[in-house]
PDB file of C-alpha atoms and ligand atoms in Angstrom:
ATOM      1  CA  MET A   1       3.612  81.564 -18.834  1.00 79.00           C
ATOM      2  CA  VAL A   2       5.612  78.416 -19.701  1.00 81.00           C
ATOM      3  CA  PRO A   3       3.952  76.264 -16.989  1.00 86.00           C
ATOM      4  CA  ALA A   4       0.525  77.415 -18.230  1.00 89.00           C
ATOM      5  CA  ILE A   5       1.384  76.327 -21.805  1.00 92.00           C
ATOM      6  CA  ILE A   6       2.639  72.948 -20.563  1.00 93.00           C
ATOM      7  CA  ILE A   7      -0.564  72.409 -18.538  1.00 94.00           C
ATOM      8  CA  LEU A   8      -2.713  73.443 -21.526  1.00 94.00           C
ATOM      9  CA  CYS A   9      -0.848  71.024 -23.840  1.00 94.00           C
ATOM     10  CA  GLY A  10      -1.185  68.226 -21.270  1.00 95.00           C
ATOM     11  CA  VAL A  11      -4.925  68.759 -20.815  1.00 95.00           C
ATOM     12  CA  THR A  12      -5.421  68.928 -24.592  1.00 95.00           C
ATOM     13  CA  LEU A  13      -3.459  65.686 -25.089  1.00 95.00           C
ATOM     14  CA  ILE A  14      -5.443  63.847 -22.401  1.00 95.00           C
ATOM     15  CA  TYR A  15      -8.723  65.122 -23.888  1.00 93.00           C
ATOM     16  CA  TRP A  16      -7.641  63.962 -27.382  1.00 94.00           C
ATOM     17  CA  MET A  17      -6.586  60.511 -26.131  1.00 95.00           C
ATOM     18  CA  THR A  18      -9.634  59.803 -23.962  1.00 94.00           C
ATOM     19  CA  ARG A  19     -12.488  61.612 -25.733  1.00 93.00           C
ATOM     20  CA  MET A  20     -11.543  62.041 -29.380  1.00 95.00           C
ATOM     21  CA  GLU A  21      -9.245  59.347 -30.762  1.00 95.00           C
ATOM     22  CA  VAL A  22     -11.050  56.471 -28.994  1.00 95.00           C
ATOM     23  CA  HIS A  23     -14.131  57.383 -31.072  1.00 96.00           C
ATOM     24  CA  HIS A  24     -12.313  57.985 -34.338  1.00 97.00           C
ATOM     25  CA  PHE A  25     -13.404  54.646 -35.832  1.00 98.00           C
ATOM     26  CA  GLU A  26     -11.910  53.569 -39.160  1.00 98.00           C
ATOM     27  CA  ILE A  27     -12.951  50.901 -41.649  1.00 98.00           C
ATOM     28  CA  ASN A  28      -9.728  49.700 -43.252  1.00 98.00           C
ATOM     29  CA  ARG A  29      -9.739  47.530 -46.371  1.00 98.00           C
ATOM     30  CA  HIS A  30      -7.152  44.939 -47.359  1.00 98.00           C
ATOM     31  CA  ASP A  31      -6.788  42.239 -50.021  1.00 97.00           C
ATOM     32  CA  ALA A  32      -5.276  38.913 -48.946  1.00 97.00           C
ATOM     33  CA  LEU A  33      -3.881  36.844 -51.811  1.00 96.00           C
ATOM     34  CA  ILE A  34      -3.444  33.099 -51.429  1.00 96.00           C
ATOM     35  CA  THR A  35      -2.340  30.478 -53.923  1.00 93.00           C
ATOM     36  CA  LYS A  36      -5.169  28.005 -53.247  1.00 95.00           C
ATOM     37  CA  PRO A  37      -8.144  28.374 -55.617  1.00 93.00           C
ATOM     38  CA  VAL A  38     -10.732  30.957 -54.583  1.00 95.00           C
ATOM     39  CA  GLU A  39     -13.665  30.805 -57.004  1.00 92.00           C
ATOM     40  CA  GLN A  40     -14.875  34.304 -56.228  1.00 93.00           C
ATOM     41  CA  PRO A  41     -13.503  36.948 -53.838  1.00 96.00           C
ATOM     42  CA  VAL A  42     -14.649  36.366 -50.256  1.00 97.00           C
ATOM     43  CA  ARG A  43     -15.485  39.512 -48.246  1.00 98.00           C
ATOM     44  CA  ILE A  44     -14.756  39.155 -44.557  1.00 98.00           C
ATOM     45  CA  LEU A  45     -15.492  41.705 -41.840  1.00 98.00           C
ATOM     46  CA  HIS A  46     -12.991  41.425 -38.984  1.00 98.00           C
ATOM     47  CA  LEU A  47     -13.997  42.737 -35.552  1.00 98.00           C
ATOM     48  CA  SER A  48     -11.867  42.556 -32.447  1.00 98.00           C
ATOM     49  CA  ASP A  49     -11.476  43.920 -28.930  1.00 98.00           C
ATOM     50  CA  THR A  50     -14.754  45.800 -28.614  1.00 98.00           C
ATOM     51  CA  HIS A  51     -14.605  45.574 -24.798  1.00 97.00           C
ATOM     52  CA  PHE A  52     -18.347  46.209 -24.464  1.00 97.00           C
ATOM     53  CA  SER A  53     -19.404  47.296 -20.972  1.00 96.00           C
ATOM     54  CA  GLY A  54     -21.541  50.369 -20.250  1.00 91.00           C
ATOM     55  CA  PRO A  55     -23.376  52.468 -22.856  1.00 93.00           C
ATOM     56  CA  ASN A  56     -21.186  53.500 -25.791  1.00 94.00           C
ATOM     57  CA  HIS A  57     -23.261  55.442 -28.321  1.00 96.00           C
ATOM     58  CA  ALA A  58     -20.281  56.164 -30.572  1.00 97.00           C
ATOM     59  CA  MET A  59     -19.535  52.456 -30.940  1.00 97.00           C
ATOM     60  CA  ALA A  60     -23.221  51.676 -31.521  1.00 98.00           C
ATOM     61  CA  ARG A  61     -23.219  54.222 -34.378  1.00 98.00           C
ATOM     62  CA  PHE A  62     -20.068  52.588 -35.775  1.00 98.00           C
ATOM     63  CA  PHE A  63     -21.882  49.242 -35.854  1.00 98.00           C
ATOM     64  CA  ASP A  64     -24.745  50.982 -37.711  1.00 98.00           C
ATOM     65  CA  ARG A  65     -22.124  52.014 -40.310  1.00 98.00           C
ATOM     66  CA  LEU A  66     -20.752  48.464 -40.495  1.00 98.00           C
ATOM     67  CA  GLY A  67     -24.301  47.182 -40.937  1.00 98.00           C
ATOM     68  CA  SER A  68     -24.756  49.185 -44.132  1.00 98.00           C
ATOM     69  CA  GLU A  69     -22.529  46.744 -46.080  1.00 98.00           C
ATOM     70  CA  GLU A  70     -22.887  43.022 -46.802  1.00 98.00           C
ATOM     71  CA  TYR A  71     -20.193  40.473 -46.044  1.00 98.00           C
ATOM     72  CA  ASP A  72     -19.702  36.793 -46.720  1.00 98.00           C
ATOM     73  CA  LEU A  73     -18.309  36.199 -43.237  1.00 98.00           C
ATOM     74  CA  VAL A  74     -17.965  38.147 -40.023  1.00 98.00           C
ATOM     75  CA  VAL A  75     -15.104  37.045 -37.751  1.00 98.00           C
ATOM     76  CA  TYR A  76     -14.673  38.336 -34.213  1.00 98.00           C
ATOM     77  CA  THR A  77     -11.402  37.680 -32.416  1.00 98.00           C
ATOM     78  CA  GLY A  78     -12.216  38.171 -28.766  1.00 98.00           C
ATOM     79  CA  ASP A  79     -12.299  40.695 -25.949  1.00 97.00           C
ATOM     80  CA  ILE A  80     -15.923  41.037 -26.922  1.00 98.00           C
ATOM     81  CA  ILE A  81     -16.869  42.295 -23.468  1.00 97.00           C
ATOM     82  CA  ASP A  82     -15.140  44.067 -20.610  1.00 95.00           C
ATOM     83  CA  SER A  83     -17.838  43.366 -18.022  1.00 94.00           C
ATOM     84  CA  PRO A  84     -21.131  41.405 -17.896  1.00 94.00           C
ATOM     85  CA  GLU A  85     -23.120  44.570 -18.693  1.00 95.00           C
ATOM     86  CA  GLY A  86     -21.556  44.383 -22.142  1.00 97.00           C
ATOM     87  CA  ILE A  87     -23.193  41.051 -23.081  1.00 97.00           C
ATOM     88  CA  PRO A  88     -26.559  42.408 -24.360  1.00 97.00           C
ATOM     89  CA  ARG A  89     -24.755  45.316 -26.082  1.00 97.00           C
ATOM     90  CA  ALA A  90     -22.434  42.905 -27.897  1.00 98.00           C
ATOM     91  CA  VAL A  91     -25.340  40.739 -29.070  1.00 98.00           C
ATOM     92  CA  ASP A  92     -27.500  43.705 -30.116  1.00 98.00           C
ATOM     93  CA  ASN A  93     -24.699  45.300 -32.136  1.00 98.00           C
ATOM     94  CA  LEU A  94     -23.740  42.002 -33.811  1.00 98.00           C
ATOM     95  CA  LYS A  95     -27.354  41.581 -34.921  1.00 98.00           C
ATOM     96  CA  LYS A  96     -26.962  44.720 -37.079  1.00 98.00           C
ATOM     97  CA  LEU A  97     -24.453  42.964 -39.368  1.00 98.00           C
ATOM     98  CA  LYS A  98     -25.264  41.118 -42.587  1.00 97.00           C
ATOM     99  CA  ALA A  99     -23.138  37.992 -42.985  1.00 98.00           C
ATOM    100  CA  ARG A 100     -24.269  35.561 -45.723  1.00 98.00           C
ATOM    101  CA  TYR A 101     -22.374  32.579 -44.305  1.00 98.00           C
ATOM    102  CA  GLY A 102     -22.375  33.415 -40.619  1.00 98.00           C
ATOM    103  CA  VAL A 103     -20.680  35.157 -37.725  1.00 98.00           C
ATOM    104  CA  PHE A 104     -17.766  33.322 -36.077  1.00 98.00           C
ATOM    105  CA  CYS A 105     -16.286  34.321 -32.711  1.00 98.00           C
ATOM    106  CA  VAL A 106     -13.470  33.273 -30.407  1.00 98.00           C
ATOM    107  CA  LEU A 107     -13.004  34.555 -26.874  1.00 98.00           C
ATOM    108  CA  GLY A 108     -10.205  36.715 -25.459  1.00 97.00           C
ATOM    109  CA  ASN A 109      -8.800  37.193 -21.988  1.00 95.00           C
ATOM    110  CA  HIS A 110     -11.264  39.983 -21.089  1.00 95.00           C
ATOM    111  CA  ASP A 111     -14.187  37.683 -21.911  1.00 96.00           C
ATOM    112  CA  TYR A 112     -12.968  35.453 -19.075  1.00 95.00           C
ATOM    113  CA  TYR A 113     -11.771  38.070 -16.578  1.00 91.00           C
ATOM    114  CA  ASP A 114     -13.007  41.470 -15.478  1.00 87.00           C
ATOM    115  CA  TYR A 115      -9.753  43.410 -15.219  1.00 82.00           C
ATOM    116  CA  HIS A 116      -9.257  46.440 -12.999  1.00 76.00           C
ATOM    117  CA  TRP A 117      -6.765  49.307 -12.966  1.00 70.00           C
ATOM    118  CA  SER A 118      -4.420  47.533 -10.584  1.00 68.00           C
ATOM    119  CA  ASP A 119      -4.277  44.498 -12.895  1.00 65.00           C
ATOM    120  CA  LEU A 120      -2.526  46.632 -15.495  1.00 61.00           C
ATOM    121  CA  PHE A 121       0.502  46.601 -13.217  1.00 62.00           C
ATOM    122  CA  MET A 122      -0.064  43.670 -10.902  1.00 62.00           C
ATOM    123  CA  HIS A 123      -0.448  40.930 -13.452  1.00 58.00           C
ATOM    124  CA  HIS A 124       2.985  41.722 -14.893  1.00 56.00           C
ATOM    125  CA  LEU A 125       4.611  41.060 -11.507  1.00 63.00           C
ATOM    126  CA  PRO A 126       5.840  37.467 -11.176  1.00 60.00           C
ATOM    127  CA  TRP A 127       5.239  37.227  -7.411  1.00 62.00           C
ATOM    128  CA  GLN A 128       1.623  38.370  -7.428  1.00 57.00           C
ATOM    129  CA  SER A 129      -0.938  35.629  -6.829  1.00 55.00           C
ATOM    130  CA  ARG A 130      -4.151  37.654  -6.531  1.00 55.00           C
ATOM    131  CA  GLN A 131      -7.032  36.119  -8.495  1.00 59.00           C
ATOM    132  CA  ARG A 132      -8.785  38.337 -11.019  1.00 65.00           C
ATOM    133  CA  ASP A 133     -12.578  38.666 -10.975  1.00 68.00           C
ATOM    134  CA  SER A 134     -14.101  36.251 -13.432  1.00 84.00           C
ATOM    135  CA  ASN A 135     -16.390  37.548 -16.148  1.00 89.00           C
ATOM    136  CA  GLU A 136     -19.608  35.792 -17.152  1.00 92.00           C
ATOM    137  CA  SER A 137     -18.038  34.036 -20.137  1.00 95.00           C
ATOM    138  CA  GLU A 138     -20.483  31.101 -20.115  1.00 96.00           C
ATOM    139  CA  LYS A 139     -23.425  33.523 -20.243  1.00 97.00           C
ATOM    140  CA  LEU A 140     -21.716  35.408 -23.105  1.00 97.00           C
ATOM    141  CA  ILE A 141     -21.281  32.162 -25.060  1.00 98.00           C
ATOM    142  CA  ARG A 142     -24.886  31.131 -24.381  1.00 98.00           C
ATOM    143  CA  GLU A 143     -26.301  34.469 -25.528  1.00 98.00           C
ATOM    144  CA  LEU A 144     -24.141  34.600 -28.667  1.00 98.00           C
ATOM    145  CA  ARG A 145     -25.148  31.070 -29.666  1.00 98.00           C
ATOM    146  CA  ALA A 146     -28.822  31.741 -28.916  1.00 98.00           C
ATOM    147  CA  ALA A 147     -28.636  34.672 -31.367  1.00 98.00           C
ATOM    148  CA  GLY A 148     -27.304  32.327 -34.072  1.00 98.00           C
ATOM    149  CA  PHE A 149     -23.594  33.192 -33.896  1.00 98.00           C
ATOM    150  CA  HIS A 150     -20.839  30.557 -33.797  1.00 98.00           C
ATOM    151  CA  VAL A 151     -18.491  30.550 -30.812  1.00 98.00           C
ATOM    152  CA  LEU A 152     -15.490  28.369 -31.609  1.00 98.00           C
ATOM    153  CA  ARG A 153     -13.709  26.796 -28.666  1.00 98.00           C
ATOM    154  CA  ASN A 154     -10.825  24.771 -30.111  1.00 98.00           C
ATOM    155  CA  GLU A 155     -13.007  23.490 -32.934  1.00 98.00           C
ATOM    156  CA  ALA A 156     -13.677  23.994 -36.633  1.00 98.00           C
ATOM    157  CA  VAL A 157     -16.713  24.644 -38.819  1.00 98.00           C
ATOM    158  CA  PRO A 158     -16.787  23.923 -42.584  1.00 98.00           C
ATOM    159  CA  VAL A 159     -18.199  26.674 -44.808  1.00 98.00           C
ATOM    160  CA  THR A 160     -18.587  26.405 -48.588  1.00 97.00           C
ATOM    161  CA  ILE A 161     -18.768  29.751 -50.407  1.00 95.00           C
ATOM    162  CA  GLY A 162     -19.679  29.095 -54.043  1.00 91.00           C
ATOM    163  CA  LYS A 163     -17.275  26.259 -54.868  1.00 91.00           C
ATOM    164  CA  THR A 164     -14.662  27.451 -52.356  1.00 94.00           C
ATOM    165  CA  ARG A 165     -14.344  25.088 -49.405  1.00 96.00           C
ATOM    166  CA  CYS A 166     -13.212  26.797 -46.221  1.00 97.00           C
ATOM    167  CA  LEU A 167     -12.596  25.467 -42.744  1.00 98.00           C
ATOM    168  CA  ILE A 168     -12.942  28.086 -40.039  1.00 98.00           C
ATOM    169  CA  HIS A 169     -10.886  27.122 -36.988  1.00 98.00           C
ATOM    170  CA  GLY A 170     -11.199  28.878 -33.655  1.00 98.00           C
ATOM    171  CA  ILE A 171      -8.662  28.638 -30.845  1.00 98.00           C
ATOM    172  CA  ASP A 172      -9.988  29.496 -27.409  1.00 98.00           C
ATOM    173  CA  ASP A 173      -8.112  32.230 -25.527  1.00 97.00           C
ATOM    174  CA  PRO A 174      -4.424  31.339 -25.086  1.00 95.00           C
ATOM    175  CA  THR A 175      -3.566  34.139 -22.657  1.00 92.00           C
ATOM    176  CA  THR A 176      -5.860  32.628 -20.001  1.00 92.00           C
ATOM    177  CA  LYS A 177      -4.854  29.058 -20.937  1.00 93.00           C
ATOM    178  CA  HIS A 178      -8.165  27.987 -22.516  1.00 96.00           C
ATOM    179  CA  HIS A 179      -6.481  27.033 -25.779  1.00 97.00           C
ATOM    180  CA  ASP A 180      -5.828  23.581 -27.244  1.00 97.00           C
ATOM    181  CA  ILE A 181      -3.713  24.111 -30.353  1.00 97.00           C
ATOM    182  CA  ASP A 182      -3.195  20.385 -30.973  1.00 96.00           C
ATOM    183  CA  ALA A 183      -6.966  19.790 -31.032  1.00 97.00           C
ATOM    184  CA  VAL A 184      -7.341  22.567 -33.614  1.00 98.00           C
ATOM    185  CA  ARG A 185      -4.409  21.333 -35.717  1.00 97.00           C
ATOM    186  CA  ARG A 186      -6.069  17.916 -36.062  1.00 97.00           C
ATOM    187  CA  HIS A 187      -8.825  19.598 -38.136  1.00 97.00           C
ATOM    188  CA  PHE A 188      -6.462  21.279 -40.610  1.00 98.00           C
ATOM    189  CA  ASP A 189      -7.185  20.020 -44.132  1.00 97.00           C
ATOM    190  CA  PRO A 190      -4.774  20.927 -46.957  1.00 97.00           C
ATOM    191  CA  GLU A 191      -7.647  20.450 -49.466  1.00 96.00           C
ATOM    192  CA  CYS A 192      -9.556  23.368 -47.892  1.00 97.00           C
ATOM    193  CA  ILE A 193      -8.763  26.996 -47.213  1.00 98.00           C
ATOM    194  CA  ASN A 194      -7.851  26.944 -43.523  1.00 98.00           C
ATOM    195  CA  ILE A 195      -8.932  30.159 -41.791  1.00 98.00           C
ATOM    196  CA  LEU A 196      -7.760  30.514 -38.192  1.00 98.00           C
ATOM    197  CA  LEU A 197      -9.361  32.773 -35.583  1.00 98.00           C
ATOM    198  CA  THR A 198      -7.332  33.442 -32.465  1.00 98.00           C
ATOM    199  CA  HIS A 199      -7.222  36.243 -29.906  1.00 98.00           C
ATOM    200  CA  THR A 200      -3.436  36.537 -30.257  1.00 98.00           C
ATOM    201  CA  ILE A 201      -1.101  35.837 -33.150  1.00 97.00           C
ATOM    202  CA  ASP A 202       1.285  34.246 -30.631  1.00 97.00           C
ATOM    203  CA  VAL A 203      -0.441  30.869 -31.181  1.00 97.00           C
ATOM    204  CA  PHE A 204       1.684  30.658 -34.342  1.00 97.00           C
ATOM    205  CA  PHE A 205       4.558  29.522 -32.107  1.00 97.00           C
ATOM    206  CA  GLY A 206       2.639  26.206 -32.040  1.00 97.00           C
ATOM    207  CA  ILE A 207       1.603  26.034 -35.687  1.00 97.00           C
ATOM    208  CA  GLY A 208       3.542  24.559 -38.613  1.00 96.00           C
ATOM    209  CA  LYS A 209       4.533  26.294 -41.850  1.00 97.00           C
ATOM    210  CA  GLY A 210       1.814  26.122 -44.492  1.00 96.00           C
ATOM    211  CA  GLU A 211      -0.872  24.718 -42.171  1.00 98.00           C
ATOM    212  CA  VAL A 212      -2.931  27.931 -42.162  1.00 98.00           C
ATOM    213  CA  ASP A 213      -3.847  30.053 -45.193  1.00 98.00           C
ATOM    214  CA  LEU A 214      -5.466  33.027 -43.500  1.00 98.00           C
ATOM    215  CA  SER A 215      -5.588  34.118 -39.882  1.00 98.00           C
ATOM    216  CA  PHE A 216      -7.324  36.834 -37.875  1.00 98.00           C
ATOM    217  CA  SER A 217      -6.323  38.075 -34.440  1.00 98.00           C
ATOM    218  CA  GLY A 218      -6.386  41.086 -32.123  1.00 98.00           C
ATOM    219  CA  HIS A 219      -5.264  41.529 -28.489  1.00 96.00           C
ATOM    220  CA  SER A 220      -2.416  43.933 -29.325  1.00 96.00           C
ATOM    221  CA  HIS A 221      -4.704  46.973 -29.867  1.00 96.00           C
ATOM    222  CA  GLY A 222      -1.943  47.961 -32.313  1.00 96.00           C
ATOM    223  CA  GLY A 223       0.014  49.058 -29.274  1.00 95.00           C
ATOM    224  CA  GLN A 224      -2.824  51.468 -28.316  1.00 95.00           C
ATOM    225  CA  VAL A 225      -0.284  54.252 -27.693  1.00 95.00           C
ATOM    226  CA  ARG A 226       2.189  55.012 -30.468  1.00 95.00           C
ATOM    227  CA  LEU A 227       4.824  57.646 -29.903  1.00 95.00           C
ATOM    228  CA  PRO A 228       6.096  59.736 -32.814  1.00 93.00           C
ATOM    229  CA  LEU A 229       9.343  58.302 -34.262  1.00 91.00           C
ATOM    230  CA  ILE A 230       9.187  55.413 -31.761  1.00 92.00           C
ATOM    231  CA  GLY A 231       5.944  53.594 -32.570  1.00 93.00           C
ATOM    232  CA  PRO A 232       4.022  51.291 -30.244  1.00 94.00           C
ATOM    233  CA  VAL A 233       5.332  51.189 -26.689  1.00 88.00           C
ATOM    234  CA  LEU A 234       3.646  47.895 -25.669  1.00 89.00           C
ATOM    235  CA  THR A 235       2.800  45.335 -28.353  1.00 91.00           C
ATOM    236  CA  HIS A 236       1.380  42.371 -26.380  1.00 91.00           C
ATOM    237  CA  THR A 237       2.916  39.927 -28.842  1.00 93.00           C
ATOM    238  CA  ARG A 238       6.157  38.001 -28.528  1.00 94.00           C
ATOM    239  CA  PHE A 239       6.613  38.357 -32.288  1.00 95.00           C
ATOM    240  CA  GLY A 240       7.384  42.052 -31.785  1.00 92.00           C
ATOM    241  CA  ARG A 241       6.128  45.368 -33.085  1.00 92.00           C
ATOM    242  CA  ASP A 242       6.048  44.347 -36.774  1.00 93.00           C
ATOM    243  CA  TYR A 243       3.287  41.878 -35.871  1.00 96.00           C
ATOM    244  CA  CYS A 244       1.084  44.040 -33.633  1.00 95.00           C
ATOM    245  CA  SER A 245      -1.151  45.415 -36.412  1.00 97.00           C
ATOM    246  CA  GLY A 246      -1.924  45.173 -40.114  1.00 97.00           C
ATOM    247  CA  LEU A 247      -1.770  42.390 -42.680  1.00 98.00           C
ATOM    248  CA  VAL A 248       1.429  40.406 -42.125  1.00 97.00           C
ATOM    249  CA  GLU A 249       2.798  37.072 -43.267  1.00 97.00           C
ATOM    250  CA  MET A 250       3.585  34.350 -40.768  1.00 97.00           C
ATOM    251  CA  LYS A 251       4.623  30.763 -41.591  1.00 97.00           C
ATOM    252  CA  GLY A 252       3.039  30.985 -45.030  1.00 96.00           C
ATOM    253  CA  ALA A 253      -0.251  32.415 -43.724  1.00 97.00           C
ATOM    254  CA  GLN A 254      -1.721  35.836 -44.411  1.00 98.00           C
ATOM    255  CA  CYS A 255      -2.401  37.188 -40.918  1.00 98.00           C
ATOM    256  CA  MET A 256      -4.674  40.124 -40.193  1.00 98.00           C
ATOM    257  CA  VAL A 257      -3.882  41.658 -36.801  1.00 98.00           C
ATOM    258  CA  SER A 258      -6.484  44.237 -35.811  1.00 98.00           C
ATOM    259  CA  ARG A 259      -5.907  47.384 -33.776  1.00 98.00           C
ATOM    260  CA  GLY A 260      -9.326  46.615 -32.285  1.00 98.00           C
ATOM    261  CA  ILE A 261     -12.467  48.696 -31.970  1.00 98.00           C
ATOM    262  CA  GLY A 262     -12.496  49.447 -28.255  1.00 96.00           C
ATOM    263  CA  CYS A 263     -10.154  49.494 -25.303  1.00 92.00           C
ATOM    264  CA  GLY A 264     -10.710  48.322 -21.759  1.00 89.00           C
ATOM    265  CA  ARG A 265     -12.580  50.702 -19.438  1.00 88.00           C
ATOM    266  CA  SER A 266      -9.495  50.706 -17.176  1.00 85.00           C
ATOM    267  CA  ASN A 267      -7.312  51.975 -20.014  1.00 88.00           C
ATOM    268  CA  TYR A 268      -9.734  53.962 -22.148  1.00 92.00           C
ATOM    269  CA  PHE A 269      -7.302  55.953 -24.256  1.00 94.00           C
ATOM    270  CA  ARG A 270      -5.478  55.785 -27.574  1.00 96.00           C
ATOM    271  CA  LEU A 271      -2.738  57.830 -29.199  1.00 96.00           C
ATOM    272  CA  LEU A 272      -1.837  57.759 -32.907  1.00 96.00           C
ATOM    273  CA  CYS A 273      -3.541  54.355 -33.036  1.00 97.00           C
ATOM    274  CA  PRO A 274      -7.236  54.869 -33.893  1.00 97.00           C
ATOM    275  CA  PRO A 275      -9.747  52.036 -33.492  1.00 98.00           C
ATOM    276  CA  GLU A 276     -10.538  49.990 -36.577  1.00 98.00           C
ATOM    277  CA  ALA A 277     -12.687  47.324 -38.170  1.00 98.00           C
ATOM    278  CA  VAL A 278     -11.234  45.586 -41.213  1.00 98.00           C
ATOM    279  CA  VAL A 279     -12.933  44.500 -44.415  1.00 98.00           C
ATOM    280  CA  LEU A 280     -10.624  41.903 -45.914  1.00 98.00           C
ATOM    281  CA  THR A 281     -11.170  40.436 -49.369  1.00 98.00           C
ATOM    282  CA  LEU A 282      -9.724  36.979 -49.881  1.00 97.00           C
ATOM    283  CA  LYS A 283      -8.572  36.386 -53.446  1.00 95.00           C
ATOM    284  CA  ASN A 284      -6.609  33.923 -55.481  1.00 89.00           C
ATOM    285  CA  GLY A 285      -3.123  35.343 -55.940  1.00 82.00           C
ATOM    286  CA  ASP A 286      -2.435  33.360 -59.120  1.00 66.00           C
ATOM    287  CA  SER A 287      -5.068  34.984 -61.307  1.00 48.00           C
ATOM    288  CA  PRO A 288      -6.137  38.641 -61.488  1.00 47.00           C
ATOM    289  CA  GLN A 289      -9.764  39.110 -60.313  1.00 45.00           C
TER     290      GLN A 289
HETATM  291 FE1  FE2 B 301      -8.370  43.760 -25.924  1.00 50.18          FE
END
């Protein structure tokens, strides 16, 4: 009797993690207050870690939901695809969104490499030298740009929203060494609101206090598996578990770290860490709005 109950609980847990929670998409809303003048609240949709590959009808329906609102900006912090088959799906779903001032993307490690099951273990071993399969990142960039979306590779784009001057900076993926933080820092302008897009918050090890006002990142998946009373087991950030999800402060910047919308097809499960998109409203913290 007892073994049968244990097996039943195990099967139920696996079914929940792989079939239910991965499709339990949330839209979470936050206000970020900064001291620089913001003429009117700026609504920003933050997407991350979609890991598009094969057909995913649940995620397509989630993008339909996201497309029912209007945003000033859409920012997308990498791991857009998991495999080349995900490129048209990423572009088609992005086209559903209404962004008055544009869609801005940076790439993540999965946009450069097509990871497999064995990589989950092998790439943590210091003596392994096996090359990962490359993904079609140049094709992804080409298709995104052809559809009118910005892909920021260690560069910045100015955007003026009303009278609010923003600079949107994008750091290319640091985990696969495509980043150039110094090149991005040269564009920081204290007269503007500096918004930084990066796949991982760990780039803040190379950024000075007060240089960035608002940042968006992903990569951590919020830990992806959170155990009761323990929390996330793996955080994928050197800043630790307090910085693997949510709106946090780092070196004077408001930093939104997303749990992400998808998960890689090699690790397609979640526990107590449902997928999310974030609608963040940027406001001036000095005056009530
Ligand atoms: Fe990811």
